[in-house]
Short mmCIF file of C-alpha atoms in Angstrom, two decimals:
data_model
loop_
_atom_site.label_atom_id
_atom_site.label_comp_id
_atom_site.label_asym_id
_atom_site.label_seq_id
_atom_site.Cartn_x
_atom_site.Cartn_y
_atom_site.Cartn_z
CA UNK A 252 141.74 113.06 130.68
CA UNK A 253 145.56 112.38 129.93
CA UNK A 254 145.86 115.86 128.56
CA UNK A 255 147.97 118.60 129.94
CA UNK A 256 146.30 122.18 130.62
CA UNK A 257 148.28 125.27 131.58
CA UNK A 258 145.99 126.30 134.45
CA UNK A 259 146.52 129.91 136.03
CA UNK A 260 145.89 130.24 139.54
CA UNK A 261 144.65 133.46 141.21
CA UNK A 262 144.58 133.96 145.14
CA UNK A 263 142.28 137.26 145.71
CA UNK A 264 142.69 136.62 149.36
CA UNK A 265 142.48 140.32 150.72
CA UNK A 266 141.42 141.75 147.52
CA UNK A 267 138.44 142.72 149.54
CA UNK A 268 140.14 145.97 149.55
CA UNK A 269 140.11 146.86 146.08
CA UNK A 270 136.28 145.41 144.89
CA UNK A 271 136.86 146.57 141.05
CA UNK A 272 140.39 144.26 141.12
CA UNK A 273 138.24 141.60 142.75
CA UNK A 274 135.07 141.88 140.39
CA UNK A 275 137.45 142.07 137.47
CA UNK A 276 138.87 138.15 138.40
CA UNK A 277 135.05 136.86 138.95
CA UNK A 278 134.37 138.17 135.32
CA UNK A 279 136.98 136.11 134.23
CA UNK A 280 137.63 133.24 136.11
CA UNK A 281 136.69 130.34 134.70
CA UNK A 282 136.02 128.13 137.73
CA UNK A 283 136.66 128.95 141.36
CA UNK A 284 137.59 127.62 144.50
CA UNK A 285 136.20 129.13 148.08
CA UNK A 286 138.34 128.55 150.58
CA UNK A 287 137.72 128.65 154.66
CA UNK A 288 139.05 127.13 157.65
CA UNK A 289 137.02 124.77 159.54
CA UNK A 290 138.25 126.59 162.83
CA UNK A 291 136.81 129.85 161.90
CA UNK A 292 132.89 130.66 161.72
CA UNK A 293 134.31 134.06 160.33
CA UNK A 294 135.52 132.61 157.30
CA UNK A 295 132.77 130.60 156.41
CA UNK A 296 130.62 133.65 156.05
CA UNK A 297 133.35 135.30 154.09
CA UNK A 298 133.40 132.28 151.46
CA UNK A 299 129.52 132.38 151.57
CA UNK A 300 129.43 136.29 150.84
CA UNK A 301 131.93 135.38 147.97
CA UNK A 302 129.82 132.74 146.71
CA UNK A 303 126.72 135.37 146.13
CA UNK A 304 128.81 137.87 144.50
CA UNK A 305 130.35 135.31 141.76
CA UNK A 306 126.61 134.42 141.79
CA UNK A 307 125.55 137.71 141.23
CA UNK A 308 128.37 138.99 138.31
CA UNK A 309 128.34 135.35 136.65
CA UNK A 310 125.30 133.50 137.61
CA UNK A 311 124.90 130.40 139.48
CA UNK A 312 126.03 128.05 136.69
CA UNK A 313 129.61 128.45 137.20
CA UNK A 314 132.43 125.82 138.43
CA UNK A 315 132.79 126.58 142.17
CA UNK A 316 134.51 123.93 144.44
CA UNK A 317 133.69 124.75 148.21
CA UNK A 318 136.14 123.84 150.38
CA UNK A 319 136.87 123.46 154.07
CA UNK A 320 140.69 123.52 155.00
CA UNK A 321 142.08 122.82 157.87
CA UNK A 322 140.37 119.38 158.57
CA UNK A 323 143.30 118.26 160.79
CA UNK A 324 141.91 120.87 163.59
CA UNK A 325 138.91 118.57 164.56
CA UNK A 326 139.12 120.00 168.54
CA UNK A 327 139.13 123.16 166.75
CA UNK A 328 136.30 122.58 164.61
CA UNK A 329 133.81 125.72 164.37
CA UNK A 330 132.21 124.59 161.36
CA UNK A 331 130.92 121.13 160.56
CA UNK A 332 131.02 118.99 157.67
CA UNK A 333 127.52 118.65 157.60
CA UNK A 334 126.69 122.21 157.93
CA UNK A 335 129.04 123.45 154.89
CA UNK A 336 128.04 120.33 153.17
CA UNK A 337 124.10 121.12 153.63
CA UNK A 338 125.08 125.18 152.05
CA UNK A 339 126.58 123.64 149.19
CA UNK A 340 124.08 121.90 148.34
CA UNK A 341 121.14 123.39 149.65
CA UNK A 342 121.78 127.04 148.80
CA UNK A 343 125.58 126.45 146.21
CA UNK A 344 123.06 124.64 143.80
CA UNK A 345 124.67 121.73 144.16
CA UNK A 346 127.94 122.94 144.42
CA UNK A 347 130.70 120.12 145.38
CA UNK A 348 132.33 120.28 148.46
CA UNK A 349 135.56 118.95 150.09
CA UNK A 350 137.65 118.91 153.12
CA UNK A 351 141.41 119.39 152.77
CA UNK A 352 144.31 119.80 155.00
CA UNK A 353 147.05 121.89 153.32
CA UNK A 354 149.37 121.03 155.96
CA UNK A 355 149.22 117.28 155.82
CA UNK A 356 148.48 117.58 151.58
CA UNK A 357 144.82 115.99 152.06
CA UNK A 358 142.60 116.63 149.47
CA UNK A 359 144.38 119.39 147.68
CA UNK A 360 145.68 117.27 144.15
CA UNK A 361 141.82 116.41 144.62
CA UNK A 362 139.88 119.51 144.64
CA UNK A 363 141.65 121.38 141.58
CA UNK A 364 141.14 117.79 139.83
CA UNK A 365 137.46 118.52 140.41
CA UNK A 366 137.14 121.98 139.55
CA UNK A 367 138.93 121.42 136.45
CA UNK A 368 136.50 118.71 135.55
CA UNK A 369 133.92 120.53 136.56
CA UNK A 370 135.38 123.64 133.91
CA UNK A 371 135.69 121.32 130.98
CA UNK A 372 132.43 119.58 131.33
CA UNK A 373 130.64 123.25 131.40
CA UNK A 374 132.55 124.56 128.64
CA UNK A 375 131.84 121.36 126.08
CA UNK A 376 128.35 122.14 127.33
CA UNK A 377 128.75 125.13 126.30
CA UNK A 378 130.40 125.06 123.00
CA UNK A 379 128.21 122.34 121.84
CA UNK A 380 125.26 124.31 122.32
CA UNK A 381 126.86 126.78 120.48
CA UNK A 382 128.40 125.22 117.93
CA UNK A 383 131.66 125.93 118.63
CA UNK A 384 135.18 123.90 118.69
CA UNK A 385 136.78 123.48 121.73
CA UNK A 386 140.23 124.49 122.32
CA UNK A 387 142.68 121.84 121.74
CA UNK A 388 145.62 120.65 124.72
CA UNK A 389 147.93 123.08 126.48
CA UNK A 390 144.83 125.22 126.22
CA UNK A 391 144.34 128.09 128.99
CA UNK A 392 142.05 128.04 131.35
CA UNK A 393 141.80 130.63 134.45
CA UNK A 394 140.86 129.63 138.30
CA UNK A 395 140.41 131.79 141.08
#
């Protein structure tokens, strides 16, 4: 949009050990990515879980980016494309999903463009239906 954001960027991985820290960022976060590798059944059902707890603190109109990492392992491969892209939108409500490799810098630039398009459409939603102003550039936003 040619405007600069200051854009905080939480990692909860392994917050699953302290649930109030980890319910404390969903109440907050403003948009949030849900990371697993393709080469690990394990952590798609961990991003899934995820997914119904955001769902369940902040309801299912919330920026969420679902993404698949490790797209370079294709031998490896324990979860399709068309299976994670069939959850997102299927049973994400129509929540976008993307491959990336964080190794070879595929789709990463890409996927926090998204979600941060996906956060400022939602909140001018939101503010015009409230009446409110949005906040001008260098504003803050929060992504988990």
């Amino acid at each position: 949009d040619g405007l600069f954001h200051t854009v905080e960027i939480l990692d909860t991985a392994g917050s699953h050990h302290f649930p109030a820290m980890r319910e404390l960022s969903i109440r907050s976060g403003r948009g949030f990515v849900l990371v697993f590798a393709v080469d690990s059944l394990q952590s798609f059902h961990e991003a899934v879980q995820l997914w119904h707890l955001i769902a369940k603190i902040r309801g299912k109109r919330v920026p969420i980016v679902l993404v698949g990492n490790k797209s370079d392992l294709i031998a490896k491969r324990q979860v399709s494309q068309d299976m994670a892209m069939k959850l997102a939108q299927e049973s994400m409500h129509n929540c976008q999903y993307l491959e990336t490799s964080a190794k070879y810098n595929v789709n990463v630039s890409e996927l926090f463009s998204e979600l941060l398009q996906q956060a400022y459409s939602m909140e001018q939603q939101q503010q015009t239906s409230s009446g409110g102003l949005l906040p001008g550039p260098g504003g803050s936003s929060s992504l988990l």
